[in-house]
Amino acid sequence: MRMIFIGPPGAGKGTQAARLVARYQIPHISTGDMFRAAVKAGTPMGQEADRYMKAGQLVPDEVVIGLVRERLGMDDVGVGFMLDGFPRTVPQAEALEVALEADGITLDAVVVLEVDDSLIVNRITGRRSDPETGEIYHLEFKPPPADIAHRVVQRKDDTEEACRKRLASYHAQTAPIIPFYASRGLVKAVDGVGTPDEVTERIAAALQG
Ligand code: AP5
């Protein structure tokens, strides 16, 4: 399975990706996770990315494209992959297409997780994650268990202000890649509102169809 996961911030891509990569036994390639790891490691690329992420802006295309090309050159993607958060602009989608064509690789599906903007701010500002396990929680919808509640953290870009900027950037810069992939017959739109289990089953059904 070679798939791309698209959706607004807080749509549940990370939540669903963890379930789907376990089901399909494919690597999860999240550019957001890769940037957060680089920020934590204090690399020059991480320091550059951090400035954009905190402001709710996209990291420049040339930085992201180089990072993903390098990742797709690794051996584990031979079994397939789930790209989460990439591509996020039309130039990124075009660069990915060129790179995959050069390697003779075709995509199976582009899943678009749909969640209305009115639900997004609450999902984002209530999100917490466990730095030890990577598990994603929500203060209201999936509260962290009492024994780990002291160690969960909030992302720096999960403020309401940054969230609104990320949403605006999604509509202006990322949504235009949906027609790009629709014209290639790859888009599977999935309703992202419901319990996480319901959404997982909708995605699995869409991937089979
Ligand atoms: P990235 O990490 O990709 O963030 P994002 O796309 O904004 O998505 P999120 O991680 O915020 O949300 P999600 O959809 O994974 O939701 P989650 O499952 O956590 O990117 C971060 C930044 O990196 C970007 O802003 C940009 O600066 C940079 N970047 C990354 N890729 C880039 C690229 N290609 N080009 C340029 N820049 C790039 O769920 C959210 C919350 O909702 C959680 O608390 C969860 O528990 C809860 N939740 C999940 N599902 C449900 C449900 N069904 N019902 C109720 N609550 C739910």
Short mmCIF file of C-alpha atoms and ligand atoms in Angstrom, two decimals:
data_model
loop_
_atom_site.label_atom_id
_atom_site.label_comp_id
_atom_site.label_asym_id
_atom_site.label_seq_id
_atom_site.Cartn_x
_atom_site.Cartn_y
_atom_site.Cartn_z
CA MET A 1 0.00 0.00 0.00
CA ARG A 2 1.41 3.38 -1.05
CA MET A 3 -0.80 6.15 0.19
CA ILE A 4 -0.94 9.81 1.06
CA PHE A 5 -2.95 11.18 3.97
CA ILE A 6 -4.33 14.71 3.56
CA GLY A 7 -6.52 16.70 5.93
CA PRO A 8 -6.68 19.93 7.87
CA PRO A 9 -4.67 20.29 11.09
CA GLY A 10 -6.33 18.26 13.83
CA ALA A 11 -8.38 16.15 11.40
CA GLY A 12 -7.00 13.02 13.06
CA LYS A 13 -4.27 12.09 10.57
CA GLY A 14 -1.75 11.16 13.27
CA THR A 15 -4.38 9.26 15.27
CA GLN A 16 -5.51 7.27 12.24
CA ALA A 17 -2.01 6.81 10.81
CA ALA A 18 -0.89 4.94 13.93
CA ARG A 19 -3.76 2.46 13.46
CA LEU A 20 -3.43 2.08 9.70
CA VAL A 21 0.32 1.51 9.55
CA ALA A 22 -0.13 -1.28 12.10
CA ARG A 23 -2.89 -2.77 9.97
CA TYR A 24 -1.06 -2.50 6.63
CA GLN A 25 2.46 -3.00 8.03
CA ILE A 26 3.91 0.01 6.23
CA PRO A 27 6.18 2.82 7.47
CA HIS A 28 4.53 6.05 8.63
CA ILE A 29 6.30 9.04 7.11
CA SER A 30 5.09 12.20 8.85
CA THR A 31 6.92 15.37 7.84
CA GLY A 32 5.57 17.08 10.98
CA ASP A 33 7.10 14.32 13.16
CA MET A 34 10.37 14.55 11.21
CA PHE A 35 10.53 18.32 11.80
CA ARG A 36 9.68 17.95 15.50
CA ALA A 37 12.49 15.37 15.85
CA ALA A 38 14.90 17.79 14.13
CA VAL A 39 13.79 20.62 16.44
CA LYS A 40 14.37 18.40 19.48
CA ALA A 41 17.79 17.38 18.18
CA GLY A 42 18.66 21.06 17.62
CA THR A 43 19.89 20.53 14.04
CA PRO A 44 20.20 23.59 11.74
CA MET A 45 17.25 22.30 9.71
CA GLY A 46 15.25 21.88 12.93
CA GLN A 47 16.03 25.43 14.01
CA GLU A 48 14.87 26.75 10.64
CA ALA A 49 11.70 24.62 10.65
CA ASP A 50 10.88 25.65 14.23
CA ARG A 51 10.48 29.31 13.24
CA TYR A 52 7.86 28.46 10.63
CA MET A 53 6.03 25.85 12.70
CA LYS A 54 5.61 28.06 15.78
CA ALA A 55 4.12 30.75 13.54
CA GLY A 56 1.68 28.28 11.98
CA GLN A 57 3.37 28.63 8.58
CA LEU A 58 4.57 26.00 6.15
CA VAL A 59 8.27 25.15 6.04
CA PRO A 60 9.68 26.16 2.60
CA ASP A 61 9.11 23.59 -0.17
CA GLU A 62 12.81 23.03 -0.93
CA VAL A 63 13.50 21.98 2.67
CA VAL A 64 10.56 19.56 2.82
CA ILE A 65 11.09 18.06 -0.63
CA GLY A 66 14.75 17.29 0.11
CA LEU A 67 13.82 15.67 3.41
CA VAL A 68 11.13 13.44 1.88
CA ARG A 69 13.24 12.40 -1.10
CA GLU A 70 15.93 11.27 1.30
CA ARG A 71 13.38 9.33 3.39
CA LEU A 72 11.85 7.64 0.35
CA GLY A 73 15.33 6.41 -0.59
CA MET A 74 15.47 4.21 2.51
CA ASP A 75 15.04 0.45 2.24
CA ASP A 76 11.93 0.09 4.43
CA VAL A 77 9.66 1.87 1.92
CA GLY A 78 9.96 -1.12 -0.43
CA VAL A 79 6.87 -2.61 1.26
CA GLY A 80 4.89 0.62 0.81
CA PHE A 81 4.40 3.77 2.85
CA MET A 82 1.96 6.24 4.31
CA LEU A 83 2.88 9.86 3.69
CA ASP A 84 1.24 12.04 6.35
CA GLY A 85 1.46 15.82 5.97
CA PHE A 86 3.28 15.63 2.65
CA PRO A 87 2.69 16.87 0.01
CA ARG A 88 1.15 20.07 1.30
CA THR A 89 1.52 22.34 -1.72
CA VAL A 90 1.15 21.82 -5.47
CA PRO A 91 4.95 22.18 -6.02
CA GLN A 92 5.49 19.45 -3.39
CA ALA A 93 2.95 17.19 -5.16
CA GLU A 94 4.66 17.79 -8.49
CA ALA A 95 8.10 17.06 -7.02
CA LEU A 96 6.80 13.85 -5.45
CA GLU A 97 5.29 12.73 -8.74
CA VAL A 98 8.60 13.26 -10.54
CA ALA A 99 10.53 11.39 -7.81
CA LEU A 100 8.12 8.42 -7.77
CA GLU A 101 8.01 8.20 -11.57
CA ALA A 102 11.81 8.15 -11.69
CA ASP A 103 11.71 5.10 -9.38
CA GLY A 104 8.81 3.45 -11.25
CA ILE A 105 6.54 3.72 -8.19
CA THR A 106 2.79 4.36 -8.44
CA LEU A 107 0.50 5.60 -5.68
CA ASP A 108 -2.51 3.49 -4.65
CA ALA A 109 -4.62 6.14 -2.91
CA VAL A 110 -4.81 9.66 -1.55
CA VAL A 111 -7.08 9.67 1.51
CA VAL A 112 -8.61 13.06 2.31
CA LEU A 113 -9.86 13.18 5.90
CA GLU A 114 -12.68 15.71 6.08
CA VAL A 115 -13.47 17.61 9.31
CA ASP A 116 -15.31 20.92 9.42
CA ASP A 117 -13.28 23.97 10.52
CA SER A 118 -15.73 24.57 13.39
CA LEU A 119 -14.47 21.39 15.14
CA ILE A 120 -10.78 21.93 14.54
CA VAL A 121 -9.80 24.55 17.15
CA ASN A 122 -11.14 22.43 20.01
CA ARG A 123 -9.38 19.31 18.72
CA ILE A 124 -6.07 21.17 18.41
CA THR A 125 -6.06 23.17 21.66
CA GLY A 126 -7.13 20.10 23.68
CA ARG A 127 -4.46 17.84 22.18
CA ARG A 128 -1.71 16.48 24.43
CA SER A 129 0.87 13.81 23.68
CA ASP A 130 3.01 11.47 25.69
CA PRO A 131 6.68 12.16 24.89
CA GLU A 132 7.62 8.65 26.01
CA THR A 133 5.25 6.65 23.81
CA GLY A 134 4.14 9.20 21.20
CA GLU A 135 0.49 8.40 22.03
CA ILE A 136 -1.91 11.25 21.16
CA TYR A 137 -4.54 12.26 23.71
CA HIS A 138 -7.27 14.88 23.98
CA LEU A 139 -8.27 16.50 27.28
CA GLU A 140 -11.96 15.98 26.50
CA PHE A 141 -12.24 13.16 23.93
CA LYS A 142 -9.38 10.89 25.06
CA PRO A 143 -8.01 12.04 28.43
CA PRO A 144 -4.55 10.76 29.36
CA PRO A 145 -4.62 8.06 32.07
CA ALA A 146 -3.97 9.39 35.60
CA ASP A 147 -0.57 7.67 35.90
CA ILE A 148 0.90 9.51 32.91
CA ALA A 149 -1.09 12.77 33.11
CA HIS A 150 1.89 14.58 34.70
CA ARG A 151 4.15 14.00 31.70
CA VAL A 152 1.91 14.78 28.71
CA VAL A 153 2.92 17.84 26.70
CA GLN A 154 1.26 20.36 24.40
CA ARG A 155 2.77 21.22 21.00
CA LYS A 156 4.06 24.78 20.61
CA ASP A 157 1.94 25.25 17.48
CA ASP A 158 -1.27 24.12 19.22
CA THR A 159 -2.33 27.61 20.32
CA GLU A 160 -5.60 28.96 18.99
CA GLU A 161 -3.76 31.69 17.05
CA ALA A 162 -1.35 29.29 15.32
CA CYS A 163 -4.19 26.85 14.69
CA ARG A 164 -6.20 29.48 12.80
CA LYS A 165 -3.16 30.29 10.67
CA ARG A 166 -2.57 26.59 9.96
CA LEU A 167 -6.21 26.22 8.91
CA ALA A 168 -5.94 29.22 6.59
CA SER A 169 -2.77 27.78 5.10
CA TYR A 170 -4.49 24.41 4.62
CA HIS A 171 -7.30 25.99 2.61
CA ALA A 172 -5.01 28.29 0.58
CA GLN A 173 -2.02 26.04 -0.07
CA THR A 174 -2.91 22.39 0.62
CA ALA A 175 -6.52 22.01 -0.53
CA PRO A 176 -5.46 22.74 -4.17
CA ILE A 177 -3.59 19.42 -4.25
CA ILE A 178 -6.92 17.56 -3.93
CA PRO A 179 -7.96 18.33 -7.54
CA PHE A 180 -4.37 17.53 -8.60
CA TYR A 181 -4.81 13.98 -7.29
CA ALA A 182 -8.51 13.75 -8.24
CA SER A 183 -7.50 14.24 -11.87
CA ARG A 184 -5.32 11.14 -11.45
CA GLY A 185 -8.24 9.13 -10.01
CA LEU A 186 -6.59 8.63 -6.62
CA VAL A 187 -8.74 10.59 -4.15
CA LYS A 188 -10.79 8.81 -1.45
CA ALA A 189 -12.67 11.35 0.66
CA VAL A 190 -13.50 10.10 4.17
CA ASP A 191 -15.65 11.73 6.86
CA GLY A 192 -13.35 12.31 9.86
CA VAL A 193 -16.15 13.04 12.33
CA GLY A 194 -17.14 10.15 14.61
CA THR A 195 -15.25 7.91 17.00
CA PRO A 196 -11.66 7.07 16.01
CA ASP A 197 -12.78 3.43 15.47
CA GLU A 198 -15.56 4.52 13.11
CA VAL A 199 -13.15 6.68 11.13
CA THR A 200 -10.59 3.85 10.87
CA GLU A 201 -13.22 1.51 9.44
CA ARG A 202 -14.36 4.16 6.94
CA ILE A 203 -10.80 4.59 5.73
CA ALA A 204 -10.24 0.84 5.46
CA ALA A 205 -13.48 0.51 3.45
CA ALA A 206 -12.46 3.38 1.16
CA LEU A 207 -9.07 1.77 0.55
CA GLN A 208 -10.76 -1.49 -0.44
CA GLY A 209 -13.23 0.17 -2.76
P1 AP5 B 1 1.90 18.25 11.15
O1 AP5 B 1 2.52 17.62 12.31
O2 AP5 B 1 1.74 17.49 9.88
O3 AP5 B 1 0.53 18.88 11.65
P2 AP5 B 1 -0.93 19.07 10.98
O4 AP5 B 1 -1.11 18.65 9.59
O5 AP5 B 1 -1.28 20.46 11.33
O6 AP5 B 1 -1.74 18.00 11.69
P3 AP5 B 1 -1.80 17.75 13.18
O7 AP5 B 1 -0.65 16.86 13.62
O8 AP5 B 1 -1.98 19.03 13.94
O9 AP5 B 1 -3.17 16.99 13.31
P4 AP5 B 1 -3.61 15.53 12.93
O10 AP5 B 1 -4.50 15.56 11.74
O11 AP5 B 1 -2.46 14.56 12.93
O12 AP5 B 1 -4.55 15.25 14.19
P5 AP5 B 1 -4.39 14.30 15.48
O13 AP5 B 1 -4.54 12.86 15.08
O14 AP5 B 1 -3.20 14.66 16.31
O15 AP5 B 1 2.69 19.60 10.75
C1 AP5 B 1 3.08 20.53 11.73
C2 AP5 B 1 3.82 21.67 11.05
O16 AP5 B 1 5.00 21.18 10.40
C3 AP5 B 1 3.07 22.42 9.93
O17 AP5 B 1 2.23 23.43 10.45
C4 AP5 B 1 4.24 22.99 9.12
O18 AP5 B 1 4.80 24.13 9.74
C5 AP5 B 1 5.27 21.88 9.19
N1 AP5 B 1 5.13 20.94 8.05
C6 AP5 B 1 4.83 19.60 8.14
N2 AP5 B 1 4.78 19.07 6.91
C7 AP5 B 1 5.04 20.08 6.02
C8 AP5 B 1 5.09 20.14 4.60
N3 AP5 B 1 4.86 19.06 3.85
N4 AP5 B 1 5.36 21.34 4.04
C9 AP5 B 1 5.61 22.43 4.79
N5 AP5 B 1 5.55 22.44 6.14
C10 AP5 B 1 5.28 21.27 6.75
O19 AP5 B 1 -5.73 14.72 16.26
C11 AP5 B 1 -5.87 16.02 16.79
C12 AP5 B 1 -6.61 15.94 18.15
O20 AP5 B 1 -7.94 15.47 17.92
C13 AP5 B 1 -5.98 14.93 19.13
O21 AP5 B 1 -6.04 15.46 20.43
C14 AP5 B 1 -6.83 13.66 19.00
O22 AP5 B 1 -6.88 12.93 20.21
C15 AP5 B 1 -8.20 14.25 18.63
N6 AP5 B 1 -8.94 13.37 17.73
C16 AP5 B 1 -8.45 12.59 16.72
N7 AP5 B 1 -9.43 11.92 16.12
C17 AP5 B 1 -10.59 12.28 16.75
C18 AP5 B 1 -11.96 11.93 16.59
N8 AP5 B 1 -12.36 11.05 15.64
N9 AP5 B 1 -12.88 12.52 17.40
C19 AP5 B 1 -12.48 13.42 18.37
N10 AP5 B 1 -11.20 13.77 18.59
C20 AP5 B 1 -10.27 13.21 17.79
#
